Amino acid sequence: MGIVITQSGTNLLTDASTSRLAQESKVAATRLQDIIDAVQRDLEFLARSPSVQRLVTALEASAGNPDDDPATGQAKQRLQEVFAALLVTHPWYVQVRLIGVANEGMELVRVDQLDEQIRRIPAHELQRKGHRPYFRETLGMEAGRFYWSPINLNREHGEITEPHQPVFRVALPIAGADDTAVGIVIINLDAQRVFDATRNVVSPGLTLYVANRQGDYLYHPDPGKTFGFELGQRYRINDDFAEAALLLDRGRSNVTEKEVALPATAEPVVAHLSMLPAPQGATGELLLGLTMPRSVIVKEVNAARRKSATLILPFLLVGTIVVIWLVRV
């Protein structure tokens, strides 16, 4: 009976650990979804704000010469203040811009955040973005629909910036008086900070992995394995977790691997994988992985076995004494 009870407790603890990973995965997915929802609300606010509308009106009234129009200059300054205030309250926002349609997609207002320092970009540093996919695709979207870029490494003047900064961009088209698109408002998010914020809501001792729809790592305990598809050396989650291929190919909602031996770890881990649905306008889902060292489960199981032994041994001792007494009688 003691052996049966101990084995049952061991199985229950193992199943409980697997369920715990599933619950922790839901917590991480909820946190990530909250950030996604927040950036969409912020974009809607900016697109409808008086500061953006005032600048759009000034641009239309300037008849193609916004640099010579005082009203346009004042509107840009006001919008810079709005963008700066938004960045201060959102540490994972690294850039907010209003890009116009005219002049090959010239940035009209841009405010950056680097190491918690806000910088309003002067006119001579603004760039043309008409050739970038995110600009063209956002202009081609229906009013009210968001554009979500793939998560990749930031580029300036066509080159990957150093140090590497993983970003994803969310944009919304801005319409003028005749409902024709006059530009886009766009927010760049620091993907590293977003994933760090997601990691911070799960329990200590768990490891978070994030991959894109192609399986490429976007977040990994070894930063050298992230964004390899842009740096000439791909590292994919399905190379480490066999079940990840099922999620990527068949779109299963979640899957659990009870024991996985990763090359970088000295012992097997228990893993839980799940897909985060793509937000409106995004190009693909994200795959989230959470792992727990097998030693954590073994430690809990051994503790349960010791407790069971502590409870069972007195009964064994009493039973032995009774049997000896009955034999002698």
CSV table of C-alpha atoms in Angstrom, one decimal:
chain,number,residue,atom,x,y,z
A,1,MET,CA,0.0,0.0,0.0
A,2,GLY,CA,2.9,2.3,0.8
A,3,ILE,CA,4.5,1.7,-2.6
A,4,VAL,CA,1.2,2.3,-4.4
A,5,ILE,CA,0.5,5.5,-2.5
A,6,THR,CA,4.1,6.8,-3.1
A,7,GLN,CA,3.9,6.0,-6.8
A,8,SER,CA,0.5,7.7,-7.1
A,9,GLY,CA,1.8,10.8,-5.4
A,10,THR,CA,4.8,10.9,-7.8
A,11,ASN,CA,2.5,10.8,-10.8
A,12,LEU,CA,0.3,13.5,-9.4
A,13,LEU,CA,3.3,15.8,-8.8
A,14,THR,CA,4.6,15.2,-12.3
A,15,ASP,CA,1.2,16.0,-13.8
A,16,ALA,CA,0.9,19.0,-11.5
A,17,SER,CA,4.2,20.4,-12.8
A,18,THR,CA,3.1,20.0,-16.3
A,19,SER,CA,-0.2,21.8,-15.5
A,20,ARG,CA,1.8,24.5,-13.8
A,21,LEU,CA,3.8,25.1,-16.9
A,22,ALA,CA,0.5,25.4,-18.9
A,23,GLN,CA,-0.8,27.9,-16.5
A,24,GLU,CA,2.4,29.9,-16.5
A,25,SER,CA,2.3,29.9,-20.3
A,26,LYS,CA,-1.2,31.4,-20.2
A,27,VAL,CA,0.1,34.1,-17.9
A,28,ALA,CA,3.0,35.0,-20.2
A,29,ALA,CA,0.6,35.0,-23.3
A,30,THR,CA,-1.8,37.3,-21.4
A,31,ARG,CA,1.0,39.7,-20.6
A,32,LEU,CA,2.2,39.8,-24.2
A,33,GLN,CA,-1.4,40.3,-25.4
A,34,ASP,CA,-1.9,43.2,-23.0
A,35,ILE,CA,1.1,45.0,-24.5
A,36,ILE,CA,-0.2,44.4,-28.0
A,37,ASP,CA,-3.6,45.8,-27.1
A,38,ALA,CA,-2.0,48.8,-25.4
A,39,VAL,CA,0.0,49.8,-28.4
A,40,GLN,CA,-3.1,49.6,-30.7
A,41,ARG,CA,-5.0,51.9,-28.3
A,42,ASP,CA,-2.1,54.3,-28.2
A,43,LEU,CA,-2.0,54.5,-32.0
A,44,GLU,CA,-5.7,55.1,-32.2
A,45,PHE,CA,-5.3,57.9,-29.7
A,46,LEU,CA,-2.5,59.5,-31.7
A,47,ALA,CA,-4.3,59.2,-35.0
A,48,ARG,CA,-7.4,61.0,-33.5
A,49,SER,CA,-5.5,63.4,-31.3
A,50,PRO,CA,-5.9,67.2,-32.1
A,51,SER,CA,-2.1,67.4,-32.4
A,52,VAL,CA,-1.9,65.0,-35.3
A,53,GLN,CA,-5.1,66.5,-36.9
A,54,ARG,CA,-3.7,70.0,-36.5
A,55,LEU,CA,-0.5,69.0,-38.3
A,56,VAL,CA,-2.4,67.3,-41.1
A,57,THR,CA,-4.5,70.4,-41.6
A,58,ALA,CA,-1.4,72.6,-41.7
A,59,LEU,CA,0.3,70.4,-44.2
A,60,GLU,CA,-2.7,70.5,-46.5
A,61,ALA,CA,-3.0,74.2,-46.2
A,62,SER,CA,0.8,74.8,-46.8
A,63,ALA,CA,0.3,73.6,-50.5
A,64,GLY,CA,3.5,71.6,-50.5
A,65,ASN,CA,5.8,74.0,-48.7
A,66,PRO,CA,5.5,72.9,-45.1
A,67,ASP,CA,9.0,74.2,-44.2
A,68,ASP,CA,8.0,77.8,-45.0
A,69,ASP,CA,4.7,77.7,-43.1
A,70,PRO,CA,4.8,78.9,-39.4
A,71,ALA,CA,1.6,77.0,-38.5
A,72,THR,CA,3.2,73.7,-39.7
A,73,GLY,CA,6.3,74.3,-37.6
A,74,GLN,CA,4.2,75.0,-34.5
A,75,ALA,CA,2.1,72.0,-35.1
A,76,LYS,CA,5.2,69.8,-35.4
A,77,GLN,CA,6.6,71.2,-32.1
A,78,ARG,CA,3.3,70.4,-30.3
A,79,LEU,CA,3.3,66.9,-31.7
A,80,GLN,CA,6.9,66.3,-30.6
A,81,GLU,CA,5.8,67.0,-27.0
A,82,VAL,CA,2.9,64.5,-27.3
A,83,PHE,CA,5.3,61.8,-28.7
A,84,ALA,CA,7.8,62.5,-26.0
A,85,ALA,CA,5.2,62.2,-23.2
A,86,LEU,CA,4.1,58.9,-24.7
A,87,LEU,CA,7.7,57.5,-24.7
A,88,VAL,CA,8.3,58.5,-21.1
A,89,THR,CA,5.4,56.4,-19.9
A,90,HIS,CA,6.2,53.4,-22.1
A,91,PRO,CA,9.8,52.2,-21.6
A,92,TRP,CA,9.5,49.6,-24.4
A,93,TYR,CA,8.5,52.2,-27.0
A,94,VAL,CA,11.8,53.3,-28.7
A,95,GLN,CA,10.4,55.5,-31.5
A,96,VAL,CA,7.2,57.3,-32.4
A,97,ARG,CA,6.9,59.0,-35.8
A,98,LEU,CA,4.5,60.7,-38.2
A,99,ILE,CA,5.6,60.0,-41.8
A,100,GLY,CA,4.0,62.0,-44.6
A,101,VAL,CA,3.1,60.7,-48.1
A,102,ALA,CA,4.8,63.6,-49.9
A,103,ASN,CA,8.5,63.9,-50.6
A,104,GLU,CA,9.1,60.1,-50.8
A,105,GLY,CA,7.7,59.3,-47.4
A,106,MET,CA,9.7,61.9,-45.4
A,107,GLU,CA,9.5,61.7,-41.7
A,108,LEU,CA,7.6,64.8,-40.4
A,109,VAL,CA,8.0,64.3,-36.7
A,110,ARG,CA,10.1,61.8,-34.9
A,111,VAL,CA,11.0,61.2,-31.2
A,112,ASP,CA,13.4,58.5,-30.1
A,113,GLN,CA,14.1,56.9,-26.7
A,114,LEU,CA,17.4,55.3,-26.0
A,115,ASP,CA,18.5,54.2,-22.5
A,116,GLU,CA,15.5,56.1,-21.1
A,117,GLN,CA,16.7,59.3,-22.7
A,118,ILE,CA,14.2,61.1,-24.9
A,119,ARG,CA,15.5,62.8,-28.1
A,120,ARG,CA,13.5,65.0,-30.5
A,121,ILE,CA,15.0,64.5,-33.9
A,122,PRO,CA,15.8,67.7,-35.7
A,123,ALA,CA,14.7,68.3,-39.2
A,124,HIS,CA,18.1,67.7,-40.9
A,125,GLU,CA,18.2,64.2,-39.4
A,126,LEU,CA,14.8,63.1,-40.6
A,127,GLN,CA,14.8,60.3,-43.2
A,128,ARG,CA,12.8,59.3,-46.2
A,129,LYS,CA,10.9,56.0,-45.6
A,130,GLY,CA,8.9,55.7,-48.8
A,131,HIS,CA,10.9,52.6,-49.9
A,132,ARG,CA,10.4,50.7,-46.7
A,133,PRO,CA,7.8,47.8,-46.8
A,134,TYR,CA,6.1,49.0,-43.6
A,135,PHE,CA,5.3,52.4,-45.1
A,136,ARG,CA,3.9,51.1,-48.4
A,137,GLU,CA,1.9,48.3,-46.8
A,138,THR,CA,0.4,50.7,-44.2
A,139,LEU,CA,-0.7,53.1,-46.8
A,140,GLY,CA,-2.4,50.3,-48.7
A,141,MET,CA,-4.5,49.2,-45.7
A,142,GLU,CA,-8.1,50.1,-45.0
A,143,ALA,CA,-8.8,52.9,-42.6
A,144,GLY,CA,-8.7,51.7,-39.0
A,145,ARG,CA,-6.7,48.6,-39.7
A,146,PHE,CA,-3.3,48.2,-38.0
A,147,TYR,CA,-0.1,47.2,-39.7
A,148,TRP,CA,2.2,44.9,-37.7
A,149,SER,CA,5.7,44.4,-39.1
A,150,PRO,CA,7.7,41.2,-38.6
A,151,ILE,CA,10.0,41.3,-35.6
A,152,ASN,CA,13.5,42.0,-36.8
A,153,LEU,CA,16.7,44.0,-36.2
A,154,ASN,CA,16.4,47.8,-36.5
A,155,ARG,CA,18.0,49.4,-39.5
A,156,GLU,CA,19.0,53.0,-40.1
A,157,HIS,CA,20.0,54.2,-43.6
A,158,GLY,CA,19.5,50.6,-44.7
A,159,GLU,CA,22.1,49.1,-42.3
A,160,ILE,CA,21.5,47.0,-39.2
A,161,THR,CA,22.3,49.2,-36.2
A,162,GLU,CA,25.0,48.4,-33.6
A,163,PRO,CA,24.4,47.3,-31.0
A,164,HIS,CA,21.6,45.1,-32.3
A,165,GLN,CA,18.1,46.3,-31.4
A,166,PRO,CA,15.3,44.0,-32.1
A,167,VAL,CA,12.1,45.9,-32.9
A,168,PHE,CA,8.6,45.5,-34.3
A,169,ARG,CA,6.6,48.3,-35.7
A,170,VAL,CA,2.9,49.0,-35.5
A,171,ALA,CA,1.4,51.6,-37.8
A,172,LEU,CA,-1.9,53.2,-38.7
A,173,PRO,CA,-2.7,55.3,-41.8
A,174,ILE,CA,-3.8,58.9,-41.4
A,175,ALA,CA,-6.4,60.4,-43.8
A,176,GLY,CA,-6.8,64.0,-44.8
A,177,ALA,CA,-9.9,66.0,-45.4
A,178,ASP,CA,-10.9,64.1,-48.6
A,179,ASP,CA,-10.2,60.7,-46.9
A,180,THR,CA,-7.0,60.2,-48.9
A,181,ALA,CA,-4.1,58.9,-47.0
A,182,VAL,CA,-1.6,61.7,-46.1
A,183,GLY,CA,0.7,59.7,-44.0
A,184,ILE,CA,1.1,57.2,-41.2
A,185,VAL,CA,1.7,57.3,-37.5
A,186,ILE,CA,4.0,54.5,-36.3
A,187,ILE,CA,5.4,53.2,-33.1
A,188,ASN,CA,8.6,51.1,-32.8
A,189,LEU,CA,8.7,48.7,-29.9
A,190,ASP,CA,11.9,47.3,-28.4
A,191,ALA,CA,11.2,43.5,-28.7
A,192,GLN,CA,13.8,42.7,-26.1
A,193,ARG,CA,12.1,44.8,-23.4
A,194,VAL,CA,8.7,43.4,-24.4
A,195,PHE,CA,9.8,39.9,-24.0
A,196,ASP,CA,11.7,40.7,-20.8
A,197,ALA,CA,8.4,42.1,-19.4
A,198,THR,CA,6.7,38.9,-20.5
A,199,ARG,CA,9.3,36.8,-18.8
A,200,ASN,CA,9.0,38.8,-15.5
A,201,VAL,CA,5.4,37.7,-15.0
A,202,VAL,CA,6.3,34.0,-14.8
A,203,SER,CA,7.8,32.2,-11.8
A,204,PRO,CA,11.5,32.3,-11.1
A,205,GLY,CA,13.3,29.2,-12.3
A,206,LEU,CA,11.3,29.0,-15.6
A,207,THR,CA,12.9,29.8,-18.9
A,208,LEU,CA,11.1,31.6,-21.7
A,209,TYR,CA,11.6,31.1,-25.4
A,210,VAL,CA,9.9,33.0,-28.2
A,211,ALA,CA,10.1,32.1,-31.9
A,212,ASN,CA,8.4,33.5,-35.1
A,213,ARG,CA,6.2,31.6,-37.4
A,214,GLN,CA,9.2,30.2,-39.2
A,215,GLY,CA,10.6,28.8,-36.0
A,216,ASP,CA,13.5,31.3,-35.7
A,217,TYR,CA,14.4,32.3,-32.2
A,218,LEU,CA,13.5,35.9,-31.2
A,219,TYR,CA,14.1,35.4,-27.5
A,220,HIS,CA,16.4,32.9,-26.0
A,221,PRO,CA,18.5,32.6,-22.8
A,222,ASP,CA,21.5,32.7,-25.2
A,223,PRO,CA,21.2,36.0,-27.0
A,224,GLY,CA,23.7,34.7,-29.7
A,225,LYS,CA,20.9,32.4,-30.9
A,226,THR,CA,18.4,35.1,-31.6
A,227,PHE,CA,17.7,36.7,-35.0
A,228,GLY,CA,20.2,34.3,-36.7
A,229,PHE,CA,18.1,34.5,-39.9
A,230,GLU,CA,19.3,38.1,-40.3
A,231,LEU,CA,22.9,37.4,-39.4
A,232,GLY,CA,23.6,34.4,-41.6
A,233,GLN,CA,23.2,31.6,-39.0
A,234,ARG,CA,19.7,30.3,-38.3
A,235,TYR,CA,18.7,28.9,-34.9
A,236,ARG,CA,15.2,27.4,-34.8
A,237,ILE,CA,13.0,26.2,-31.9
A,238,ASN,CA,12.0,23.1,-33.8
A,239,ASP,CA,15.7,22.0,-33.8
A,240,ASP,CA,15.5,21.9,-29.9
A,241,PHE,CA,11.9,20.9,-29.4
A,242,ALA,CA,10.6,18.3,-31.7
A,243,GLU,CA,7.0,19.0,-30.9
A,244,ALA,CA,7.4,22.6,-32.1
A,245,ALA,CA,7.2,21.4,-35.6
A,246,LEU,CA,3.6,20.2,-34.9
A,247,LEU,CA,2.7,23.7,-33.7
A,248,LEU,CA,4.3,25.4,-36.7
A,249,ASP,CA,2.9,23.0,-39.3
A,250,ARG,CA,-0.5,22.2,-37.9
A,251,GLY,CA,-1.3,25.1,-35.8
A,252,ARG,CA,-2.1,23.1,-32.6
A,253,SER,CA,-3.0,25.4,-29.7
A,254,ASN,CA,-0.5,23.9,-27.2
A,255,VAL,CA,1.6,20.8,-26.6
A,256,THR,CA,3.7,19.5,-23.7
A,257,GLU,CA,6.9,17.6,-23.8
A,258,LYS,CA,7.5,15.9,-20.5
A,259,GLU,CA,11.2,15.6,-20.9
A,260,VAL,CA,13.5,17.3,-23.5
A,261,ALA,CA,17.2,17.1,-23.6
A,262,LEU,CA,18.5,20.4,-24.8
A,263,PRO,CA,22.1,20.7,-26.1
A,264,ALA,CA,22.9,23.7,-23.9
A,265,THR,CA,21.6,22.1,-20.6
A,266,ALA,CA,23.2,19.4,-18.5
A,267,GLU,CA,19.9,17.8,-17.7
A,268,PRO,CA,16.5,17.3,-19.3
A,269,VAL,CA,13.8,19.9,-18.9
A,270,VAL,CA,10.0,19.7,-18.9
A,271,ALA,CA,8.7,22.0,-21.7
A,272,HIS,CA,5.4,23.5,-22.6
A,273,LEU,CA,4.8,25.1,-26.1
A,274,SER,CA,1.9,27.2,-27.2
A,275,MET,CA,1.0,29.5,-30.1
A,276,LEU,CA,0.0,33.1,-29.5
A,277,PRO,CA,-2.5,34.2,-32.2
A,278,ALA,CA,-1.4,37.0,-34.5
A,279,PRO,CA,-3.0,40.4,-33.8
A,280,GLN,CA,-5.0,42.1,-36.5
A,281,GLY,CA,-2.8,43.0,-39.4
A,282,ALA,CA,0.2,40.9,-38.2
A,283,THR,CA,2.0,38.5,-40.6
A,284,GLY,CA,2.2,35.5,-38.3
A,285,GLU,CA,1.8,34.0,-34.9
A,286,LEU,CA,4.4,33.8,-32.2
A,287,LEU,CA,5.4,30.5,-30.6
A,288,LEU,CA,6.0,30.6,-26.8
A,289,GLY,CA,8.0,28.0,-24.9
A,290,LEU,CA,8.4,27.6,-21.2
A,291,THR,CA,10.8,25.1,-19.6
A,292,MET,CA,11.4,23.8,-16.1
A,293,PRO,CA,14.5,21.8,-15.1
A,294,ARG,CA,13.6,18.2,-14.4
A,295,SER,CA,15.6,18.5,-11.1
A,296,VAL,CA,12.8,20.7,-9.7
A,297,ILE,CA,10.2,18.0,-10.3
A,298,VAL,CA,12.6,15.3,-8.9
A,299,LYS,CA,13.2,17.4,-5.8
A,300,GLU,CA,9.5,17.7,-5.2
A,301,VAL,CA,9.0,14.0,-5.9
A,302,ASN,CA,11.8,13.0,-3.5
A,303,ALA,CA,10.3,15.3,-0.8
A,304,ALA,CA,6.9,13.6,-1.2
A,305,ARG,CA,8.6,10.2,-1.0
A,306,ARG,CA,10.4,11.1,2.2
A,307,LYS,CA,7.1,12.3,3.7
A,308,SER,CA,5.4,9.1,2.6
A,309,ALA,CA,8.2,7.1,4.2
A,310,THR,CA,7.9,9.0,7.4
A,311,LEU,CA,4.2,8.2,7.5
A,312,ILE,CA,4.5,4.6,6.5
A,313,LEU,CA,7.5,3.4,8.5
A,314,PRO,CA,5.7,3.7,11.9
A,315,PHE,CA,2.9,1.5,10.6
A,316,LEU,CA,5.4,-1.0,9.3
A,317,LEU,CA,7.1,-1.1,12.7
A,318,VAL,CA,3.9,-1.6,14.5
A,319,GLY,CA,2.8,-4.3,12.1
A,320,THR,CA,6.1,-6.1,12.5
A,321,ILE,CA,5.8,-6.1,16.3
A,322,VAL,CA,2.2,-7.4,16.0
A,323,VAL,CA,3.2,-10.2,13.6
A,324,ILE,CA,6.1,-11.2,15.9
A,325,TRP,CA,3.8,-11.2,18.9
A,326,LEU,CA,1.2,-13.3,17.1
A,327,VAL,CA,3.8,-15.8,15.9
A,328,ARG,CA,5.1,-16.3,19.5
A,329,VAL,CA,1.6,-16.6,20.9
